[in-house]
JSON list of C-alpha atoms in Angstrom, two decimals:
[
{"chain": "K", "resi": 1, "resn": "GLN", "atom": "CA", "xyz": [-1.07, -13.18, -15.39]},
{"chain": "K", "resi": 2, "resn": "VAL", "atom": "CA", "xyz": [0.06, -11.34, -12.27]},
{"chain": "K", "resi": 3, "resn": "GLN", "atom": "CA", "xyz": [3.28, -9.35, -12.61]},
{"chain": "K", "resi": 4, "resn": "LEU", "atom": "CA", "xyz": [5.46, -8.97, -9.51]},
{"chain": "K", "resi": 5, "resn": "VAL", "atom": "CA", "xyz": [8.26, -6.50, -8.80]},
{"chain": "K", "resi": 6, "resn": "GLU", "atom": "CA", "xyz": [10.40, -6.77, -5.65]},
{"chain": "K", "resi": 7, "resn": "SER", "atom": "CA", "xyz": [12.44, -4.09, -3.91]},
{"chain": "K", "resi": 8, "resn": "GLY", "atom": "CA", "xyz": [14.22, -3.46, -0.61]},
{"chain": "K", "resi": 9, "resn": "GLY", "atom": "CA", "xyz": [17.11, -5.91, -0.75]},
{"chain": "K", "resi": 10, "resn": "GLY", "atom": "CA", "xyz": [20.61, -4.91, 0.26]},
{"chain": "K", "resi": 11, "resn": "LEU", "atom": "CA", "xyz": [23.70, -5.55, 2.38]},
{"chain": "K", "resi": 12, "resn": "VAL", "atom": "CA", "xyz": [23.30, -5.57, 6.17]},
{"chain": "K", "resi": 13, "resn": "GLN", "atom": "CA", "xyz": [25.08, -6.89, 9.25]},
{"chain": "K", "resi": 14, "resn": "ALA", "atom": "CA", "xyz": [23.98, -9.86, 11.35]},
{"chain": "K", "resi": 15, "resn": "GLY", "atom": "CA", "xyz": [21.28, -8.81, 13.81]},
{"chain": "K", "resi": 16, "resn": "ASP", "atom": "CA", "xyz": [19.99, -6.00, 11.60]},
{"chain": "K", "resi": 17, "resn": "SER", "atom": "CA", "xyz": [16.54, -5.70, 10.06]},
{"chain": "K", "resi": 18, "resn": "LEU", "atom": "CA", "xyz": [15.38, -5.30, 6.49]},
{"chain": "K", "resi": 19, "resn": "ARG", "atom": "CA", "xyz": [11.98, -4.82, 4.87]},
{"chain": "K", "resi": 20, "resn": "LEU", "atom": "CA", "xyz": [11.21, -6.19, 1.43]},
{"chain": "K", "resi": 21, "resn": "SER", "atom": "CA", "xyz": [8.33, -4.98, -0.73]},
{"chain": "K", "resi": 22, "resn": "CYS", "atom": "CA", "xyz": [6.61, -6.48, -3.74]},
{"chain": "K", "resi": 23, "resn": "THR", "atom": "CA", "xyz": [4.07, -4.71, -5.90]},
{"chain": "K", "resi": 24, "resn": "ALA", "atom": "CA", "xyz": [1.61, -6.84, -7.86]},
{"chain": "K", "resi": 25, "resn": "THR", "atom": "CA", "xyz": [-0.08, -5.87, -11.10]},
{"chain": "K", "resi": 26, "resn": "SER", "atom": "CA", "xyz": [-3.01, -7.92, -12.40]},
{"chain": "K", "resi": 27, "resn": "PRO", "atom": "CA", "xyz": [-5.21, -7.52, -15.49]},
{"chain": "K", "resi": 28, "resn": "THR", "atom": "CA", "xyz": [-8.24, -8.60, -13.42]},
{"chain": "K", "resi": 29, "resn": "PHE", "atom": "CA", "xyz": [-9.72, -8.00, -9.97]},
{"chain": "K", "resi": 30, "resn": "SER", "atom": "CA", "xyz": [-9.17, -11.60, -8.89]},
{"chain": "K", "resi": 31, "resn": "SER", "atom": "CA", "xyz": [-8.13, -12.40, -5.33]},
{"chain": "K", "resi": 32, "resn": "TYR", "atom": "CA", "xyz": [-4.83, -14.18, -4.80]},
{"chain": "K", "resi": 33, "resn": "ALA", "atom": "CA", "xyz": [-2.26, -15.12, -2.20]},
{"chain": "K", "resi": 34, "resn": "LEU", "atom": "CA", "xyz": [1.19, -13.53, -2.18]},
{"chain": "K", "resi": 35, "resn": "GLY", "atom": "CA", "xyz": [4.36, -14.90, -0.69]},
{"chain": "K", "resi": 36, "resn": "TRP", "atom": "CA", "xyz": [8.14, -15.15, -0.63]},
{"chain": "K", "resi": 37, "resn": "VAL", "atom": "CA", "xyz": [10.58, -17.86, -1.65]},
{"chain": "K", "resi": 38, "resn": "ARG", "atom": "CA", "xyz": [14.36, -17.63, -1.34]},
{"chain": "K", "resi": 39, "resn": "GLN", "atom": "CA", "xyz": [17.37, -19.34, -2.83]},
{"chain": "K", "resi": 40, "resn": "GLN", "atom": "CA", "xyz": [20.68, -19.41, -0.97]},
{"chain": "K", "resi": 41, "resn": "PRO", "atom": "CA", "xyz": [24.03, -19.88, -2.74]},
{"chain": "K", "resi": 42, "resn": "GLY", "atom": "CA", "xyz": [24.53, -23.52, -3.61]},
{"chain": "K", "resi": 43, "resn": "LYS", "atom": "CA", "xyz": [21.17, -24.59, -2.15]},
{"chain": "K", "resi": 44, "resn": "GLU", "atom": "CA", "xyz": [17.65, -25.38, -3.35]},
{"chain": "K", "resi": 45, "resn": "ARG", "atom": "CA", "xyz": [14.86, -22.85, -3.24]},
{"chain": "K", "resi": 46, "resn": "GLU", "atom": "CA", "xyz": [13.18, -22.56, 0.14]},
{"chain": "K", "resi": 47, "resn": "PHE", "atom": "CA", "xyz": [9.68, -21.46, 1.12]},
{"chain": "K", "resi": 48, "resn": "VAL", "atom": "CA", "xyz": [9.68, -18.36, 3.33]},
{"chain": "K", "resi": 49, "resn": "ALA", "atom": "CA", "xyz": [6.11, -17.14, 3.82]},
{"chain": "K", "resi": 50, "resn": "ILE", "atom": "CA", "xyz": [2.70, -16.72, 2.21]},
{"chain": "K", "resi": 51, "resn": "ILE", "atom": "CA", "xyz": [-0.36, -14.61, 3.02]},
{"chain": "K", "resi": 52, "resn": "GLY", "atom": "CA", "xyz": [-3.94, -14.90, 1.78]},
{"chain": "K", "resi": 53, "resn": "TRP", "atom": "CA", "xyz": [-6.03, -12.16, 0.21]},
{"chain": "K", "resi": 54, "resn": "SER", "atom": "CA", "xyz": [-7.66, -11.00, 3.45]},
{"chain": "K", "resi": 55, "resn": "GLY", "atom": "CA", "xyz": [-4.41, -11.17, 5.42]},
{"chain": "K", "resi": 56, "resn": "ASN", "atom": "CA", "xyz": [-5.87, -13.64, 7.92]},
{"chain": "K", "resi": 57, "resn": "ASN", "atom": "CA", "xyz": [-4.24, -16.80, 6.56]},
{"chain": "K", "resi": 58, "resn": "ILE", "atom": "CA", "xyz": [-0.46, -16.83, 6.96]},
{"chain": "K", "resi": 59, "resn": "ALA", "atom": "CA", "xyz": [2.20, -19.53, 6.86]},
{"chain": "K", "resi": 60, "resn": "TYR", "atom": "CA", "xyz": [5.97, -19.38, 7.47]},
{"chain": "K", "resi": 61, "resn": "GLY", "atom": "CA", "xyz": [8.89, -21.63, 6.75]},
{"chain": "K", "resi": 62, "resn": "ASP", "atom": "CA", "xyz": [10.43, -23.21, 9.84]},
{"chain": "K", "resi": 63, "resn": "SER", "atom": "CA", "xyz": [13.75, -21.39, 9.46]},
{"chain": "K", "resi": 64, "resn": "VAL", "atom": "CA", "xyz": [12.17, -17.92, 9.66]},
{"chain": "K", "resi": 65, "resn": "LYS", "atom": "CA", "xyz": [9.40, -18.38, 12.24]},
{"chain": "K", "resi": 66, "resn": "GLY", "atom": "CA", "xyz": [9.60, -15.80, 14.99]},
{"chain": "K", "resi": 67, "resn": "ARG", "atom": "CA", "xyz": [11.94, -13.55, 13.00]},
{"chain": "K", "resi": 68, "resn": "PHE", "atom": "CA", "xyz": [10.12, -12.68, 9.77]},
{"chain": "K", "resi": 69, "resn": "THR", "atom": "CA", "xyz": [6.66, -11.15, 9.39]},
{"chain": "K", "resi": 70, "resn": "ILE", "atom": "CA", "xyz": [4.62, -11.06, 6.18]},
{"chain": "K", "resi": 71, "resn": "SER", "atom": "CA", "xyz": [1.85, -8.53, 5.58]},
{"chain": "K", "resi": 72, "resn": "ARG", "atom": "CA", "xyz": [-0.05, -6.98, 2.69]},
{"chain": "K", "resi": 73, "resn": "ASP", "atom": "CA", "xyz": [-1.80, -3.77, 1.73]},
{"chain": "K", "resi": 74, "resn": "ASN", "atom": "CA", "xyz": [-4.38, -4.49, -0.96]},
{"chain": "K", "resi": 75, "resn": "ALA", "atom": "CA", "xyz": [-5.06, -0.79, -1.52]},
{"chain": "K", "resi": 76, "resn": "LYS", "atom": "CA", "xyz": [-1.44, -0.52, -2.71]},
{"chain": "K", "resi": 77, "resn": "ASN", "atom": "CA", "xyz": [-1.33, -3.99, -4.29]},
{"chain": "K", "resi": 78, "resn": "THR", "atom": "CA", "xyz": [1.76, -4.66, -2.19]},
{"chain": "K", "resi": 79, "resn": "VAL", "atom": "CA", "xyz": [3.08, -7.44, 0.03]},
{"chain": "K", "resi": 80, "resn": "TYR", "atom": "CA", "xyz": [5.84, -6.89, 2.59]},
{"chain": "K", "resi": 81, "resn": "LEU", "atom": "CA", "xyz": [8.37, -9.07, 4.35]},
{"chain": "K", "resi": 82, "resn": "GLN", "atom": "CA", "xyz": [9.77, -7.63, 7.57]},
{"chain": "K", "resi": 83, "resn": "MET", "atom": "CA", "xyz": [12.99, -9.47, 8.41]},
{"chain": "K", "resi": 84, "resn": "ASN", "atom": "CA", "xyz": [14.42, -9.09, 11.92]},
{"chain": "K", "resi": 85, "resn": "SER", "atom": "CA", "xyz": [17.44, -10.63, 13.65]},
{"chain": "K", "resi": 86, "resn": "LEU", "atom": "CA", "xyz": [19.00, -11.40, 10.31]},
{"chain": "K", "resi": 87, "resn": "LYS", "atom": "CA", "xyz": [21.67, -14.10, 10.16]},
{"chain": "K", "resi": 88, "resn": "PRO", "atom": "CA", "xyz": [24.36, -14.80, 7.57]},
{"chain": "K", "resi": 89, "resn": "GLU", "atom": "CA", "xyz": [22.40, -17.91, 6.57]},
{"chain": "K", "resi": 90, "resn": "ASP", "atom": "CA", "xyz": [19.53, -15.62, 5.51]},
{"chain": "K", "resi": 91, "resn": "THR", "atom": "CA", "xyz": [21.69, -14.46, 2.61]},
{"chain": "K", "resi": 92, "resn": "ALA", "atom": "CA", "xyz": [19.78, -15.33, -0.55]},
{"chain": "K", "resi": 93, "resn": "VAL", "atom": "CA", "xyz": [17.87, -14.04, -3.52]},
{"chain": "K", "resi": 94, "resn": "TYR", "atom": "CA", "xyz": [14.30, -13.43, -2.36]},
{"chain": "K", "resi": 95, "resn": "TYR", "atom": "CA", "xyz": [11.52, -13.97, -4.88]},
{"chain": "K", "resi": 96, "resn": "CYS", "atom": "CA", "xyz": [7.99, -12.63, -4.63]},
{"chain": "K", "resi": 97, "resn": "VAL", "atom": "CA", "xyz": [5.43, -15.28, -5.67]},
{"chain": "K", "resi": 98, "resn": "GLU", "atom": "CA", "xyz": [1.69, -15.47, -6.32]},
{"chain": "K", "resi": 99, "resn": "ASN", "atom": "CA", "xyz": [-1.01, -18.13, -6.35]},
{"chain": "K", "resi": 100, "resn": "PRO", "atom": "CA", "xyz": [-4.84, -18.06, -6.37]},
{"chain": "K", "resi": 101, "resn": "TYR", "atom": "CA", "xyz": [-4.75, -20.29, -3.29]},
{"chain": "K", "resi": 102, "resn": "LEU", "atom": "CA", "xyz": [-2.47, -20.85, -0.30]},
{"chain": "K", "resi": 103, "resn": "SER", "atom": "CA", "xyz": [0.44, -23.16, -1.13]},
{"chain": "K", "resi": 104, "resn": "ARG", "atom": "CA", "xyz": [4.02, -23.64, 0.03]},
{"chain": "K", "resi": 105, "resn": "THR", "atom": "CA", "xyz": [5.24, -25.13, -3.24]},
{"chain": "K", "resi": 106, "resn": "ASP", "atom": "CA", "xyz": [2.98, -24.31, -6.19]},
{"chain": "K", "resi": 107, "resn": "PHE", "atom": "CA", "xyz": [3.11, -20.78, -7.59]},
{"chain": "K", "resi": 108, "resn": "ARG", "atom": "CA", "xyz": [1.65, -19.22, -10.72]},
{"chain": "K", "resi": 109, "resn": "SER", "atom": "CA", "xyz": [3.68, -16.01, -10.90]},
{"chain": "K", "resi": 110, "resn": "TRP", "atom": "CA", "xyz": [7.25, -15.09, -9.96]},
{"chain": "K", "resi": 111, "resn": "GLY", "atom": "CA", "xyz": [9.13, -11.84, -9.57]},
{"chain": "K", "resi": 112, "resn": "GLN", "atom": "CA", "xyz": [12.72, -11.37, -10.74]},
{"chain": "K", "resi": 113, "resn": "GLY", "atom": "CA", "xyz": [14.13, -11.50, -7.21]},
{"chain": "K", "resi": 114, "resn": "THR", "atom": "CA", "xyz": [16.00, -9.13, -4.91]},
{"chain": "K", "resi": 115, "resn": "GLN", "atom": "CA", "xyz": [19.37, -9.88, -3.29]},
{"chain": "K", "resi": 116, "resn": "VAL", "atom": "CA", "xyz": [19.71, -9.90, 0.50]},
{"chain": "K", "resi": 117, "resn": "THR", "atom": "CA", "xyz": [23.23, -10.25, 1.90]},
{"chain": "K", "resi": 118, "resn": "VAL", "atom": "CA", "xyz": [23.92, -10.53, 5.64]},
{"chain": "K", "resi": 119, "resn": "SER", "atom": "CA", "xyz": [27.51, -10.19, 6.84]},
{"chain": "K", "resi": 120, "resn": "SER", "atom": "CA", "xyz": [28.92, -11.53, 10.11]}
]
């Protein structure tokens, strides 16, 4: 089981940038994809982004395309989410997720989440 720990959330103003980090710990040397899912107040969970083991395969949710960038550093067992041009509607709890294959909906491991709040 892969354990995930997020960090980097906080309170920012609209138009600002924020960078989230997630460190993964695994009992094996298996390859896996890492991604981000968010849940806004009063709404269902929403897919944000996912990145494959090599970093070559990447997918984004429609609402964040062009503004968010996902990347990973396997030497540090860490995935990042660079969020630019933040909007109030980006306010949500952001969860780091893991899967042995690329998927927008099916995940094997979840982090505890980190709060991102964007003010007007």
